[in-house]
Amino acid sequence: MIRALYERYLLNQINGMQGQIPEHITMILSESDLLDDSGKEKLGAFLKWCFALEIKIISIYVDVLDVKEEAKTKIVSLLLDELKEIMAPLPENVGFDIYNEKGELIENKVGDTHRVHFSVGFGGKNEITKAITSILHDVKDERLRPADIDENTIESHLTVREEPDIIIRAGGKHLSNFLLWQSAYSELYFTDVNWHGLRRMDILRIIRDYQKRQRRFGK
């Protein structure tokens, strides 16, 4: 009862603030966060909390840097299967794409109101490298002149085009190798609770904190 009242209080504060709800939110997870039933349920709940707040774009990055190399292929395969299972019951208006550790699109669905980007181990360094390689091919095939290459060119070749408004790391103290180009001006938030302990009220607190910040976009 007390939690419900507090959540309503937070929601009223959010709705009463002049600051905008973030359009694009990113969550950084570790592989252990998702490899059990409670982790999967939490991800499904997190997505629904974001949808209810009218957050249009959600990026989920599953970090597999700490996984031993000999076990990585199996772990990535398990995680990809888990993500497919989580996305299956979501509403038709929610579109999504799932990328493996090589940046290959393995599954996607078109949606008209919300978009979810999933990346398992495909980090920002690889994404930028892949974009530059693609640009070099365009130059070689004379579809692009070197003199015409600018920031917009690189951005048009990235896997995820949208820039996150806020990046969240649950229960962590450092960010991971994800959306490096896109997150240049993103707000950062590190939670005190780990992924399994994350609650709706924690997300509401994060949104309220975001609304209170003065974004400078590098100025």
mmCIF file of N, CA, C and O in Angstrom, residues 5-6 33 48 51 54 69 71 80 89 91 94-95 105 117 136 138 142 159 171 174 176 202 211 213:
data_model
loop_
_atom_site.group_PDB
_atom_site.id
_atom_site.type_symbol
_atom_site.label_atom_id
_atom_site.label_comp_id
_atom_site.label_asym_id
_atom_site.label_seq_id
_atom_site.Cartn_x
_atom_site.Cartn_y
_atom_site.Cartn_z
ATOM 1 N N LEU A 5 1.345 4.097 -3.015
ATOM 2 C CA LEU A 5 1.132 5.530 -2.797
ATOM 3 C C LEU A 5 2.375 6.330 -3.202
ATOM 4 O O LEU A 5 2.266 7.404 -3.805
ATOM 5 N N TYR A 6 3.549 5.789 -2.861
ATOM 6 C CA TYR A 6 4.791 6.478 -3.212
ATOM 7 C C TYR A 6 4.985 6.511 -4.727
ATOM 8 O O TYR A 6 5.409 7.530 -5.290
ATOM 9 N N ASP A 33 22.485 -11.332 -15.445
ATOM 10 C CA ASP A 33 21.210 -10.686 -15.122
ATOM 11 C C ASP A 33 20.024 -11.368 -15.796
ATOM 12 O O ASP A 33 18.895 -11.280 -15.315
ATOM 13 N N LYS A 48 7.577 -3.007 -19.974
ATOM 14 C CA LYS A 48 6.203 -2.532 -19.776
ATOM 15 C C LYS A 48 6.161 -1.229 -18.993
ATOM 16 O O LYS A 48 5.328 -0.356 -19.260
ATOM 17 N N PHE A 51 7.025 1.427 -21.533
ATOM 18 C CA PHE A 51 5.913 1.658 -22.459
ATOM 19 C C PHE A 51 4.832 2.510 -21.785
ATOM 20 O O PHE A 51 4.271 3.413 -22.410
ATOM 21 N N GLU A 54 5.423 6.047 -21.871
ATOM 22 C CA GLU A 54 5.493 6.554 -23.247
ATOM 23 C C GLU A 54 6.926 6.815 -23.696
ATOM 24 O O GLU A 54 7.198 7.759 -24.445
ATOM 25 N N GLU A 69 36.048 -17.163 -23.062
ATOM 26 C CA GLU A 69 35.934 -17.275 -24.517
ATOM 27 C C GLU A 69 35.364 -18.620 -24.954
ATOM 28 O O GLU A 69 34.556 -18.686 -25.875
ATOM 29 N N ALA A 71 33.237 -20.403 -23.513
ATOM 30 C CA ALA A 71 31.810 -20.538 -23.185
ATOM 31 C C ALA A 71 30.949 -19.470 -23.860
ATOM 32 O O ALA A 71 29.727 -19.524 -23.779
ATOM 33 N N LEU A 80 20.257 -15.024 -26.666
ATOM 34 C CA LEU A 80 19.437 -14.686 -27.833
ATOM 35 C C LEU A 80 18.104 -15.421 -27.785
ATOM 36 O O LEU A 80 17.049 -14.852 -28.105
ATOM 37 N N PRO A 89 5.465 -12.214 -26.438
ATOM 38 C CA PRO A 89 4.124 -11.796 -25.989
ATOM 39 C C PRO A 89 3.858 -10.297 -26.014
ATOM 40 O O PRO A 89 2.759 -9.873 -25.645
ATOM 41 N N PRO A 91 2.951 -6.483 -27.256
ATOM 42 C CA PRO A 91 1.900 -6.035 -28.185
ATOM 43 C C PRO A 91 2.397 -5.844 -29.615
ATOM 44 O O PRO A 91 3.590 -5.639 -29.855
ATOM 45 N N VAL A 94 4.657 -2.865 -30.794
ATOM 46 C CA VAL A 94 6.054 -2.787 -30.364
ATOM 47 C C VAL A 94 6.938 -3.503 -31.384
ATOM 48 O O VAL A 94 6.805 -4.702 -31.612
ATOM 49 N N GLY A 95 7.843 -2.753 -31.999
ATOM 50 C CA GLY A 95 8.808 -3.354 -32.915
ATOM 51 C C GLY A 95 10.116 -3.615 -32.198
ATOM 52 O O GLY A 95 10.405 -2.994 -31.167
ATOM 53 N N LEU A 105 21.919 -8.951 -37.600
ATOM 54 C CA LEU A 105 20.506 -8.907 -37.234
ATOM 55 C C LEU A 105 19.941 -10.319 -37.349
ATOM 56 O O LEU A 105 19.898 -10.893 -38.433
ATOM 57 N N HIS A 117 15.710 -2.100 -29.129
ATOM 58 C CA HIS A 117 16.949 -2.608 -29.712
ATOM 59 C C HIS A 117 17.620 -3.522 -28.691
ATOM 60 O O HIS A 117 17.871 -3.106 -27.557
ATOM 61 N N LEU A 136 34.004 2.671 -46.347
ATOM 62 C CA LEU A 136 35.144 2.414 -47.245
ATOM 63 C C LEU A 136 34.697 1.637 -48.493
ATOM 64 O O LEU A 136 35.181 1.893 -49.599
ATOM 65 N N ASP A 138 31.747 1.875 -49.805
ATOM 66 C CA ASP A 138 31.020 2.856 -50.623
ATOM 67 C C ASP A 138 31.985 3.733 -51.414
ATOM 68 O O ASP A 138 31.719 4.084 -52.572
ATOM 69 N N GLU A 142 32.662 3.879 -55.537
ATOM 70 C CA GLU A 142 32.377 5.214 -56.063
ATOM 71 C C GLU A 142 30.930 5.659 -55.817
ATOM 72 O O GLU A 142 30.368 6.454 -56.561
ATOM 73 N N THR A 159 24.496 0.867 -36.555
ATOM 74 C CA THR A 159 23.420 -0.105 -36.377
ATOM 75 C C THR A 159 22.221 0.538 -35.703
ATOM 76 O O THR A 159 21.075 0.359 -36.124
ATOM 77 N N GLY A 171 23.025 -1.611 -10.670
ATOM 78 C CA GLY A 171 23.944 -2.274 -9.761
ATOM 79 C C GLY A 171 25.389 -2.261 -10.204
ATOM 80 O O GLY A 171 26.195 -3.069 -9.738
ATOM 81 N N HIS A 174 30.377 1.103 -13.626
ATOM 82 C CA HIS A 174 31.018 1.547 -14.862
ATOM 83 C C HIS A 174 30.118 1.204 -16.040
ATOM 84 O O HIS A 174 29.279 0.306 -15.968
ATOM 85 N N SER A 176 29.593 0.173 -20.197
ATOM 86 C CA SER A 176 30.176 -0.841 -21.060
ATOM 87 C C SER A 176 30.366 -0.285 -22.456
ATOM 88 O O SER A 176 29.985 0.842 -22.751
ATOM 89 N N ASP A 202 11.975 2.597 -8.714
ATOM 90 C CA ASP A 202 13.341 2.988 -9.055
ATOM 91 C C ASP A 202 13.384 3.636 -10.432
ATOM 92 O O ASP A 202 14.098 4.622 -10.641
ATOM 93 N N GLN A 211 14.585 14.470 -15.410
ATOM 94 C CA GLN A 211 13.840 15.700 -15.699
ATOM 95 C C GLN A 211 14.420 16.914 -14.969
ATOM 96 O O GLN A 211 14.293 18.039 -15.437
ATOM 97 N N ARG A 213 17.619 17.415 -14.456
ATOM 98 C CA ARG A 213 18.945 17.758 -14.973
ATOM 99 C C ARG A 213 18.853 18.776 -16.102
ATOM 100 O O ARG A 213 17.872 18.813 -16.838
#
